[in-house]
PDB file of C-alpha atoms in Angstrom:
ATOM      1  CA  UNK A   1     -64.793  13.877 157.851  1.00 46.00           C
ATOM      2  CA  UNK A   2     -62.286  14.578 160.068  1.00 62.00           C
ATOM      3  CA  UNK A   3     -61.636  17.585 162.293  1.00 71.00           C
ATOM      4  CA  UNK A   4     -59.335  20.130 160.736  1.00 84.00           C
ATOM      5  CA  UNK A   5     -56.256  21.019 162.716  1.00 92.00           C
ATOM      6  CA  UNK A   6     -54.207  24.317 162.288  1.00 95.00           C
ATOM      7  CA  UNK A   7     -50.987  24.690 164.199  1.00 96.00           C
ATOM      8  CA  UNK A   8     -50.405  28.647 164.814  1.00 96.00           C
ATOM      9  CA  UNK A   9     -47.050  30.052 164.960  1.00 96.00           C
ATOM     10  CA  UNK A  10     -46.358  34.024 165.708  1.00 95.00           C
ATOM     11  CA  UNK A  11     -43.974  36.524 165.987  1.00 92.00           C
ATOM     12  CA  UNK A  12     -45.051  37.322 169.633  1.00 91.00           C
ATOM     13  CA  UNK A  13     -45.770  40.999 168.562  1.00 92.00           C
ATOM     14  CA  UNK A  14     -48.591  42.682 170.068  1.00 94.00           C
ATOM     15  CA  UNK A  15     -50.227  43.191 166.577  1.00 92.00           C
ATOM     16  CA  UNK A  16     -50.006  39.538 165.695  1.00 94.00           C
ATOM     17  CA  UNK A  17     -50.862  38.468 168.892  1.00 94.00           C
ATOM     18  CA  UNK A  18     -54.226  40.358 168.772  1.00 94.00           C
ATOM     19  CA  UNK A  19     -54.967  38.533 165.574  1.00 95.00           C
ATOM     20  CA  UNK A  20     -53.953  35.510 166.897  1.00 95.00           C
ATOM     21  CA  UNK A  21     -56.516  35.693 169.347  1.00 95.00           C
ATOM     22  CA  UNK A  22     -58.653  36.957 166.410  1.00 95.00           C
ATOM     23  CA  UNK A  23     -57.609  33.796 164.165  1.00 95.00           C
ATOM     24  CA  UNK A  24     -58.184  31.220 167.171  1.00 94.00           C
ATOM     25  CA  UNK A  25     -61.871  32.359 168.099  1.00 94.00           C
ATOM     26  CA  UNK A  26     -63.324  31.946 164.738  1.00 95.00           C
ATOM     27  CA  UNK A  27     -61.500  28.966 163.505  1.00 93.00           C
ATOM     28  CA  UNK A  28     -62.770  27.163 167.004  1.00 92.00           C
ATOM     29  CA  UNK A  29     -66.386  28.355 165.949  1.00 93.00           C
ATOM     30  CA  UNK A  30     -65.628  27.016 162.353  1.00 92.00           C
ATOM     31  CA  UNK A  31     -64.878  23.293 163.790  1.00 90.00           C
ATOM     32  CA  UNK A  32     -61.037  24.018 163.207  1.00 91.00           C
ATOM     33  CA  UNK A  33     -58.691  23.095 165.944  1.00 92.00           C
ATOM     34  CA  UNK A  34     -55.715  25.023 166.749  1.00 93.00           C
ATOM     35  CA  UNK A  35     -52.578  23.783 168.354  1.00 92.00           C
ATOM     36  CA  UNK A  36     -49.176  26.192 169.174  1.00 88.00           C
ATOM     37  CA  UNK A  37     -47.051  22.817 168.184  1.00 92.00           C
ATOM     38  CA  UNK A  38     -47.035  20.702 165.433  1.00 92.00           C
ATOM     39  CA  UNK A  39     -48.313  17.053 165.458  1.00 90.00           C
ATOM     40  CA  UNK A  40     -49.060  14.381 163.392  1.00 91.00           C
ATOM     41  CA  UNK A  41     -52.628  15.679 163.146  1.00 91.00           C
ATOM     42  CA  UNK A  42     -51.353  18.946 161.318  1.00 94.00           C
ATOM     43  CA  UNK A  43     -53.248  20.003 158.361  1.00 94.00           C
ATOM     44  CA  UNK A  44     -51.855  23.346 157.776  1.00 96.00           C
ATOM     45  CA  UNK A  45     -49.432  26.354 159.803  1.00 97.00           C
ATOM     46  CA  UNK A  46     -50.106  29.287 159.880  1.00 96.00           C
ATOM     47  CA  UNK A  47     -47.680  32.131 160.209  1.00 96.00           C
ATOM     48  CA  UNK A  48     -49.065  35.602 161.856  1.00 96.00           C
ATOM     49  CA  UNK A  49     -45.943  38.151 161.111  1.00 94.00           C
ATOM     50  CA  UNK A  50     -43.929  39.026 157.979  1.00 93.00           C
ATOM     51  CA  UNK A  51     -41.745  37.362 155.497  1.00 93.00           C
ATOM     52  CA  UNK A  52     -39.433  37.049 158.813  1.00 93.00           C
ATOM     53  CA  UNK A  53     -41.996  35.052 160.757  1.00 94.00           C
ATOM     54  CA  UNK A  54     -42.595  32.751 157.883  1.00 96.00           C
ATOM     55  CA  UNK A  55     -39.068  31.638 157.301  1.00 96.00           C
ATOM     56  CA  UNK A  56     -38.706  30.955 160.988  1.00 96.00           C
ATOM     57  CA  UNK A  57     -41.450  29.049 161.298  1.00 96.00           C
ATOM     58  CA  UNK A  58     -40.350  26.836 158.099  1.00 97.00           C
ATOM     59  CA  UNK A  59     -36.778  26.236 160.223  1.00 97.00           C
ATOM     60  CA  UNK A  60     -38.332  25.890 163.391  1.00 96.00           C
ATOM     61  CA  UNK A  61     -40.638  23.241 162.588  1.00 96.00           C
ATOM     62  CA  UNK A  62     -38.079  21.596 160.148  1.00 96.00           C
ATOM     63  CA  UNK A  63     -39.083  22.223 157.069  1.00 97.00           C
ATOM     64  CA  UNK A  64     -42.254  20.239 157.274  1.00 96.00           C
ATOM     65  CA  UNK A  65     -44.901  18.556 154.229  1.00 95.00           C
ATOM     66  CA  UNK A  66     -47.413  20.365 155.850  1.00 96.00           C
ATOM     67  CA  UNK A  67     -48.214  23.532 153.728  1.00 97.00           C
ATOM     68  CA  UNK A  68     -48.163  26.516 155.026  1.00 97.00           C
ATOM     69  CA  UNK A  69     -50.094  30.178 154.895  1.00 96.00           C
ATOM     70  CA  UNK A  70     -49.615  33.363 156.173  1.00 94.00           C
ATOM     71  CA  UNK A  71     -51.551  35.988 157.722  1.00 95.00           C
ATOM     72  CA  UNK A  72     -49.414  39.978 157.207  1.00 93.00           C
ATOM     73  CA  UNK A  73     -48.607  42.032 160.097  1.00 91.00           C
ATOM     74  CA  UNK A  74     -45.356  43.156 159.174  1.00 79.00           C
ATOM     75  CA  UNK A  75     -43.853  45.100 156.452  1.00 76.00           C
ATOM     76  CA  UNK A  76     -43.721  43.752 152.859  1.00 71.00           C
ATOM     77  CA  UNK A  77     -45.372  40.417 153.295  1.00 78.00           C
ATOM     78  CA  UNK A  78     -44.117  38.344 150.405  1.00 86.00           C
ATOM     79  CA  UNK A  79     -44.957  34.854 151.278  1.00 91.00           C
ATOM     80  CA  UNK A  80     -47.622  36.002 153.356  1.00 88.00           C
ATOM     81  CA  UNK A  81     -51.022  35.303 151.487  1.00 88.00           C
ATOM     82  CA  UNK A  82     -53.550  37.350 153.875  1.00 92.00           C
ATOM     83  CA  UNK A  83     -54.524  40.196 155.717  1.00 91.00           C
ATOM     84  CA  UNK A  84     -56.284  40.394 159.057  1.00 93.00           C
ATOM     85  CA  UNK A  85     -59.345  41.293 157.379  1.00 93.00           C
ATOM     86  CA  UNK A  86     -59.405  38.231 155.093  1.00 94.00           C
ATOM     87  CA  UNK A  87     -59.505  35.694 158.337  1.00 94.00           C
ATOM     88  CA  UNK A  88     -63.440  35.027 157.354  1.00 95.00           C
ATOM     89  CA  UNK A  89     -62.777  34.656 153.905  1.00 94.00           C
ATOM     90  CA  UNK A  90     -59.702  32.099 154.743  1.00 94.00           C
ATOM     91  CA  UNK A  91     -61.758  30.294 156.940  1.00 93.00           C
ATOM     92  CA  UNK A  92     -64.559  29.572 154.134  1.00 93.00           C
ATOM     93  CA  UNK A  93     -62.115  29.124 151.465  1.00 93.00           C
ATOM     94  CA  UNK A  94     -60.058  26.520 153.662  1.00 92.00           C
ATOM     95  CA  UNK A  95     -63.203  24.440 154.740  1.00 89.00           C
ATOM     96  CA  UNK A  96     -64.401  24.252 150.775  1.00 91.00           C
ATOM     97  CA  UNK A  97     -60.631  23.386 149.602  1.00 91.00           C
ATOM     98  CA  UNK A  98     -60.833  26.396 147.324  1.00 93.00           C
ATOM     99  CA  UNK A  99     -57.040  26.968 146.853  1.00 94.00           C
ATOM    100  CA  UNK A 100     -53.940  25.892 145.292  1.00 94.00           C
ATOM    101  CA  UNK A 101     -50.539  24.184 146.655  1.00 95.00           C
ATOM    102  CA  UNK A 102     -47.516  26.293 145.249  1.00 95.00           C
ATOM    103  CA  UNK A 103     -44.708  24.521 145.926  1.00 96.00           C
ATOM    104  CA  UNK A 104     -40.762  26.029 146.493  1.00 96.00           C
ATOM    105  CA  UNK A 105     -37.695  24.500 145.951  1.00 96.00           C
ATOM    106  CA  UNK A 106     -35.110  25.130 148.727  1.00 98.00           C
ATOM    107  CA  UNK A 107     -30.877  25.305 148.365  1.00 98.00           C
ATOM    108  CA  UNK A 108     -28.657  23.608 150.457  1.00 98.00           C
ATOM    109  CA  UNK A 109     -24.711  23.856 151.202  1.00 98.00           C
ATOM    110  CA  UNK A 110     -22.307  20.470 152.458  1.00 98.00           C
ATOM    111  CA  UNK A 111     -19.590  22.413 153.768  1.00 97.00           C
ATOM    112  CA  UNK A 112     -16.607  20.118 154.123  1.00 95.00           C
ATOM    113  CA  UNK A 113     -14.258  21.053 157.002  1.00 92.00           C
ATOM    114  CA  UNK A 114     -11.081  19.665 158.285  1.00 88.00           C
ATOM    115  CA  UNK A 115     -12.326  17.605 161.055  1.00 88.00           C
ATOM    116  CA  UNK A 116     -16.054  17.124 159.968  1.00 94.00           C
ATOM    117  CA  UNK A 117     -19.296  18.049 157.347  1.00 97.00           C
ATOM    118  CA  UNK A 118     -22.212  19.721 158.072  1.00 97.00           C
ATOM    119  CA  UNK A 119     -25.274  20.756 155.715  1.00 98.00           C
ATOM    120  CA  UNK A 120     -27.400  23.643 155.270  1.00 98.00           C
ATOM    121  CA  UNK A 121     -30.603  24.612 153.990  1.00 98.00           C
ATOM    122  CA  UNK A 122     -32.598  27.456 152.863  1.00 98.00           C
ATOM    123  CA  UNK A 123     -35.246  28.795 151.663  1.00 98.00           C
ATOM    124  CA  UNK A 124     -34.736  32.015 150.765  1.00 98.00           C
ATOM    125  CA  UNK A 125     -30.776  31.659 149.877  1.00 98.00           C
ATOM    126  CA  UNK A 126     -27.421  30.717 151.302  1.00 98.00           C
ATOM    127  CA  UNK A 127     -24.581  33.551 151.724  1.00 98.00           C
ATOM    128  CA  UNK A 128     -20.577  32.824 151.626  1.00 97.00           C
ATOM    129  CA  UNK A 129     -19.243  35.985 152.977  1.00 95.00           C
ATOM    130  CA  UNK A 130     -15.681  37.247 155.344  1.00 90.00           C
ATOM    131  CA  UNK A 131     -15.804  37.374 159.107  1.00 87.00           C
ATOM    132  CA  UNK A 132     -16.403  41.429 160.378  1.00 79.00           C
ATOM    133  CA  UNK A 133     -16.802  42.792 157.022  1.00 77.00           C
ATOM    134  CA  UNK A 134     -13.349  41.205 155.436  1.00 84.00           C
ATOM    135  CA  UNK A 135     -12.945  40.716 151.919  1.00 88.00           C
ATOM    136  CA  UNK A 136     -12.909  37.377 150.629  1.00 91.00           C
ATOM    137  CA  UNK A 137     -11.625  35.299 147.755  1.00 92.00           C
ATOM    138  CA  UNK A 138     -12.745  32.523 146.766  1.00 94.00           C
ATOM    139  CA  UNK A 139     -12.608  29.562 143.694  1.00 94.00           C
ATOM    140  CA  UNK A 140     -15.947  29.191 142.254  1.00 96.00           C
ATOM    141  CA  UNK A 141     -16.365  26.390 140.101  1.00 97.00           C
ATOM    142  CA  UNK A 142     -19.859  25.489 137.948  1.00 97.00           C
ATOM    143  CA  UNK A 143     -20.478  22.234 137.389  1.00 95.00           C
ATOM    144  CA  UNK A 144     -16.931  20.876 138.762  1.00 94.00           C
ATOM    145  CA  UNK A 145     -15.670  23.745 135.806  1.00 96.00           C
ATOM    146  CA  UNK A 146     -13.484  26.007 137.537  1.00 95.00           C
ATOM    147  CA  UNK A 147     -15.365  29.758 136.442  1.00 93.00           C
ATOM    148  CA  UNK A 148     -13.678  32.089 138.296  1.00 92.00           C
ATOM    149  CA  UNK A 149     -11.148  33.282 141.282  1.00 92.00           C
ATOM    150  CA  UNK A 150     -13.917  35.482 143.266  1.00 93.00           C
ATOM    151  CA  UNK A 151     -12.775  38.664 145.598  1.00 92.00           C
ATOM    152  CA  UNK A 152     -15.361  40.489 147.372  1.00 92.00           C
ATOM    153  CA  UNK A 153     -17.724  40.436 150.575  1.00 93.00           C
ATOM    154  CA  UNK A 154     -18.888  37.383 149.010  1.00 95.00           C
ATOM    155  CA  UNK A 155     -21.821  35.660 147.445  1.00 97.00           C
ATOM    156  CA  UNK A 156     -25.191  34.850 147.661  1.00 98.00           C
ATOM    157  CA  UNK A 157     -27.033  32.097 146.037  1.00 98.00           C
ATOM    158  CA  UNK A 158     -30.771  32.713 145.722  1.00 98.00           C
ATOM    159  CA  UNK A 159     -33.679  30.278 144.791  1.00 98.00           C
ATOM    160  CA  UNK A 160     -36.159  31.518 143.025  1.00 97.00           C
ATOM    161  CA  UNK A 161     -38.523  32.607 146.051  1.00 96.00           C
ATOM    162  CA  UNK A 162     -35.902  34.384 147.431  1.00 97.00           C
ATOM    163  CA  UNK A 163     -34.926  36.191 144.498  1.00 97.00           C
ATOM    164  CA  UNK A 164     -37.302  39.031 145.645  1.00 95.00           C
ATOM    165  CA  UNK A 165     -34.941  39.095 149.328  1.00 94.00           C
ATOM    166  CA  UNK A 166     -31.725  40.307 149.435  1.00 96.00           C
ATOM    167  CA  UNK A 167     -30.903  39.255 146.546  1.00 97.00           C
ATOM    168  CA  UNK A 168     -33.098  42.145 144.790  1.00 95.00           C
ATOM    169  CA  UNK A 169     -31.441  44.415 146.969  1.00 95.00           C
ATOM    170  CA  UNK A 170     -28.366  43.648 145.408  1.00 96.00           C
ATOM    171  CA  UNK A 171     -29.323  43.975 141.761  1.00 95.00           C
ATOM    172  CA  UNK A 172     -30.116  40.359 141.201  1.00 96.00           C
ATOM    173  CA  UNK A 173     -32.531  39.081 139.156  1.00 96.00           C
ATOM    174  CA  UNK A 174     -36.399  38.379 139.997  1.00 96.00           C
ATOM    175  CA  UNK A 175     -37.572  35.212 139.000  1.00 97.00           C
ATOM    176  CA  UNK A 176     -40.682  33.475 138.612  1.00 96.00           C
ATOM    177  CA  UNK A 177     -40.886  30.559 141.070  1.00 93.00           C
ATOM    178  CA  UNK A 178     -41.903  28.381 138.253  1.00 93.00           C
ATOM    179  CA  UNK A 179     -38.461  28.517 137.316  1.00 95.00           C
ATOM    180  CA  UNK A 180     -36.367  25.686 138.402  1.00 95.00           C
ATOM    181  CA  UNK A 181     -32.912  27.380 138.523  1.00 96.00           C
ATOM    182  CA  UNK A 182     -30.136  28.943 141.079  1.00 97.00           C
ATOM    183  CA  UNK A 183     -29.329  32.800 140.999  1.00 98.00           C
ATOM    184  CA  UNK A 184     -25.582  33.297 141.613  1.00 97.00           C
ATOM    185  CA  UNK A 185     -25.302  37.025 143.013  1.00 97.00           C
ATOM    186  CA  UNK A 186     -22.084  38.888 144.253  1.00 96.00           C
ATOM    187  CA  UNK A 187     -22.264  41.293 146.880  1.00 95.00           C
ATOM    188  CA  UNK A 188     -19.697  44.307 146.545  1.00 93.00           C
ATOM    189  CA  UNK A 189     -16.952  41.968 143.581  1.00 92.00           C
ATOM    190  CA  UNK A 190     -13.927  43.718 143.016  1.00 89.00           C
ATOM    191  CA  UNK A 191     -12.913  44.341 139.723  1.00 81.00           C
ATOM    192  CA  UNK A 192      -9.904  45.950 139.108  1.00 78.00           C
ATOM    193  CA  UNK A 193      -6.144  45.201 137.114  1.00 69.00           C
ATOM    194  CA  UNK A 194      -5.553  43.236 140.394  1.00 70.00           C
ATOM    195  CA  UNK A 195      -9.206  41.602 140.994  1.00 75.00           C
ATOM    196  CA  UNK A 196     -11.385  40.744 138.418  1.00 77.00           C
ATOM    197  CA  UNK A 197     -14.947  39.190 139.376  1.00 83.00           C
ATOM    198  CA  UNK A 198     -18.183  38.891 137.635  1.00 87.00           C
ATOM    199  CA  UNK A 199     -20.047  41.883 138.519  1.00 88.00           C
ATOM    200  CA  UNK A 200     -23.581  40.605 137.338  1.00 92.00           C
ATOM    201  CA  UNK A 201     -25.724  37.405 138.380  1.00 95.00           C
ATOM    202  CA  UNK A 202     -25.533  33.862 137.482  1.00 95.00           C
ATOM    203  CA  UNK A 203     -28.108  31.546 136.354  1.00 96.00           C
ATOM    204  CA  UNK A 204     -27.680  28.039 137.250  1.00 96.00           C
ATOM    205  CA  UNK A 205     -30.614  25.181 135.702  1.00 95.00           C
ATOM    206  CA  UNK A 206     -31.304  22.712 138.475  1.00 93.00           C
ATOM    207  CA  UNK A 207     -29.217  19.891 137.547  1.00 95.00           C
ATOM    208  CA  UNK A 208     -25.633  21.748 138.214  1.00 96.00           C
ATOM    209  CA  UNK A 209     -24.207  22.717 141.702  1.00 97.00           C
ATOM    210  CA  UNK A 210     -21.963  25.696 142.726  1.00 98.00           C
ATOM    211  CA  UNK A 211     -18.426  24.912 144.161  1.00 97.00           C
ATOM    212  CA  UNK A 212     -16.897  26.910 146.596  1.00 96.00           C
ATOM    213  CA  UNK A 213     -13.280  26.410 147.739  1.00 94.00           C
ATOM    214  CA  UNK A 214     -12.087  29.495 150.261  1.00 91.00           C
ATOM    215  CA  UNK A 215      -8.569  30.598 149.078  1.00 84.00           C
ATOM    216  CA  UNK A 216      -5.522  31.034 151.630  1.00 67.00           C
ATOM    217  CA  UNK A 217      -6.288  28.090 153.290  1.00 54.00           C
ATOM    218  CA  UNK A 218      -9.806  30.078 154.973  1.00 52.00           C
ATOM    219  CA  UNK A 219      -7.654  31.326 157.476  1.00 53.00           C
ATOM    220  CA  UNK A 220      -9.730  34.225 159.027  1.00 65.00           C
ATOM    221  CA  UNK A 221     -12.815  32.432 158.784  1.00 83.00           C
ATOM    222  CA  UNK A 222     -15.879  32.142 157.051  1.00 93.00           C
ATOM    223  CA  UNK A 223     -19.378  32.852 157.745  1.00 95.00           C
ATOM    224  CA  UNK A 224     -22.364  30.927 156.061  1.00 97.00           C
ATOM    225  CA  UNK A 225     -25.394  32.941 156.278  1.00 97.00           C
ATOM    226  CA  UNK A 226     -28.641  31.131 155.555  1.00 98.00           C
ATOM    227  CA  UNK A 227     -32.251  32.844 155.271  1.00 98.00           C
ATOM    228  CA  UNK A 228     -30.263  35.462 158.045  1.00 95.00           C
ATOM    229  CA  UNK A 229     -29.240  33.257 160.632  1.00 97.00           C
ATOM    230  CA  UNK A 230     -25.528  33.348 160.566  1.00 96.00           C
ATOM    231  CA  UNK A 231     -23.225  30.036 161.081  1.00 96.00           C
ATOM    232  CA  UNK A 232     -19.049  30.629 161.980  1.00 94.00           C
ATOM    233  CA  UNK A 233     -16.333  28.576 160.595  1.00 93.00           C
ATOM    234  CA  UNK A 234     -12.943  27.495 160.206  1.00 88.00           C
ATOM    235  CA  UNK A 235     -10.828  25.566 157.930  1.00 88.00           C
ATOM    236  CA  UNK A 236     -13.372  25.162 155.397  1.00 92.00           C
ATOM    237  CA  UNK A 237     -12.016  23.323 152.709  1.00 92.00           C
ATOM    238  CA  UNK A 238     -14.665  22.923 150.142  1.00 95.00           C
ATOM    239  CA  UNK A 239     -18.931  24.255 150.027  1.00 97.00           C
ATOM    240  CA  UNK A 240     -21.114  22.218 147.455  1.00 98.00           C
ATOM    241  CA  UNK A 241     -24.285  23.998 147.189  1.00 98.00           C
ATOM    242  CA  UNK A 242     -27.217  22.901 144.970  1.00 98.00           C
ATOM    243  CA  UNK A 243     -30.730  22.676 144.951  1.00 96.00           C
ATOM    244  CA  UNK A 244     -32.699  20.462 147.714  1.00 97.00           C
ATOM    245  CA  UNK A 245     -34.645  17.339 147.240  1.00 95.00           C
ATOM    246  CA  UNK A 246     -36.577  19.316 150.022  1.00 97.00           C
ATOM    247  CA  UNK A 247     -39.659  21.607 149.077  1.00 97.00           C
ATOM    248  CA  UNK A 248     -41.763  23.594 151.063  1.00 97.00           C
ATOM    249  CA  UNK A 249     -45.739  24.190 149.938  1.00 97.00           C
ATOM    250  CA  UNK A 250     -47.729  27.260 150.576  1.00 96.00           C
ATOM    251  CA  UNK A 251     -51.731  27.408 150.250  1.00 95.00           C
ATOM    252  CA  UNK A 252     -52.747  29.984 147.553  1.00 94.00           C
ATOM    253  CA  UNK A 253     -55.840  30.784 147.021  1.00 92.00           C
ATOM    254  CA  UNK A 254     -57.606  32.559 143.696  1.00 88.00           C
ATOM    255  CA  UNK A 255     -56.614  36.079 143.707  1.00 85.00           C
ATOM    256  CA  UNK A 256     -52.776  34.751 144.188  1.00 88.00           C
ATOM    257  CA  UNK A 257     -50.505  35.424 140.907  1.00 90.00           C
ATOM    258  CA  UNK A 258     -47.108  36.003 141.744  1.00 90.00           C
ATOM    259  CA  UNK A 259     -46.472  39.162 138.832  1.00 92.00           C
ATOM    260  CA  UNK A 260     -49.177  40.937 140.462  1.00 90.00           C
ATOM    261  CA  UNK A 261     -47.534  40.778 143.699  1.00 89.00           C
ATOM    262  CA  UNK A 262     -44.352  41.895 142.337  1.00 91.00           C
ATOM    263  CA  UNK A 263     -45.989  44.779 140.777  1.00 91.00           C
ATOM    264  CA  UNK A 264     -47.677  45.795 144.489  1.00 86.00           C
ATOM    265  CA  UNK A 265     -44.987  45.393 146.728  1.00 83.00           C
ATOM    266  CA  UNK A 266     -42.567  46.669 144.643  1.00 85.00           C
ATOM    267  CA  UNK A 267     -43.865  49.643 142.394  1.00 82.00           C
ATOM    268  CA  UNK A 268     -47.187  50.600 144.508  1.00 74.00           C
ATOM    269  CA  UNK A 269     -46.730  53.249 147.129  1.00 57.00           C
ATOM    270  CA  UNK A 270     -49.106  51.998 149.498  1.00 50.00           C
ATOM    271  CA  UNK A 271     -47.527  48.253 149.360  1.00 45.00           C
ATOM    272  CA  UNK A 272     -46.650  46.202 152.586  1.00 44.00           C
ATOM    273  CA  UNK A 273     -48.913  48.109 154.664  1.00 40.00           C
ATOM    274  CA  UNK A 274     -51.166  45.680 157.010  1.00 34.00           C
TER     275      UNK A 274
END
């Protein structure tokens, strides 16, 4: 058989790095070798941080085939299947293939501008929102159905593994990630004799797309926000966003059901505590 490689990626904090150093040793006396890069030889990455960590490692590396786990040093942890003090139990249950692949759709956004396209995608969810906190108004269209004249600080669309992000935070929806379907959210709609915007989430099934068009010509500019890392632009004339054809895997063991997780990060006072 051959020799199991694990490519490591961390958050650089000293927490993580001490289990990093942790991780290493006893995956070197298992047989495993570990690499800070990834390569062809790749069987699995592992992520030593929170939530944060792992979605930085999935856009740093590309969004790679290789699946992916995560060890919990941070704060809630979601994606993150382990503990520190699981790193023996990992190690046996890794070596014996005792686990399953969950796999997660991803969104992505073709923003057409005046002199180009580019493309975006997330895991978590993409964000259409004003430069320095400015309201914005936008055409939203379902389908190539024209739905609605939006004003606001704009709008998130969430897959479902990111419907537990900021999305939750702003009254959306949590969803199962069984569920193939988009999560339409607005952040802060105005709804008044002048402005009137849905004030609740959307649910989109897999086989529509969302269009965007920016209204006044997207004069002050627009920024696209995706899984938090923020992208500036002008003259947008049109955003088509939709689910990806790409799809990211995580290793989950047993013990892993997603409800129960809900119920202990969310509702249990001791949650996200490594």
């Amino acid at each position: 058989m051959n020799k199991k490689t694990i490519t490591v990626f961390t958050n650089g904090k000293e927490t993580s790095e001490k289990t990093v150093k942790l991780l290493c040793s006893k995956l070197e006396r298992s047989g495993v070798s570990v690499a800070d890069k990834l390569s062809p030889d790749t069987d699995l990455i592992m992520c030593i941080g929170g939530d944060g960590t792992f979605l930085a490692a999935v856009h740093s590396f590309g969004f790679p085939q290789v699946p992916f786990v995560g060890i919990n040093t941070g704060h809630l942890g979601f994606f993150q299947e382990l503990f520190p003090s699981q790193i023996d139990s990992f190690i046996e249950n890794y070596k014996m293939k005792k686990y399953h692949i969950q796999h997660l759709k991803t969104v992505k956004a073709d923003i057409t501008l005046a002199d180009r396209a580019v493309s975006h995608v997330g895991l978590n969810e993409i964000i259409v929102k004003g430069r320095a906190s400015n309201a914005i108004h936008l055409n939203i269209s379902i389908g190539g159905s024209f739905i609605e004249y939006f004003s606001g600080d704009g709008i998130l669309v969430a897959t479902p593994a990111g419907s537990t992000a900021y999305n939750y935070s702003l009254g959306g929806s949590i969803v199962d990630p069984r569920l193939n379907l988009l999560q339409i959210t607005p952040i802060a709609p105005m709804n008044t004799t002048a402005y009137r915007s849905f004030t609740s989430s959307l649910l989109l099934p897999s086989d529509l797309s969302l269009g965007v068009a920016p209204e006044f010509g997207d004069s002050s500019g627009i920024i696209i926000c995706v899984d938090g890392t923020e992208y500036a632009y002008e003259k947008i004339s049109h955003i088509n966003i939709y689910f990806s054809k790409t799809v990211i895997s995580l290793i989950r063991f047993e013990s892993y059901d997603f409800w129960n997780k809900v119920k202990t990060k969310f509702l249990d006072g001791t949650a996200g505590r490594a």
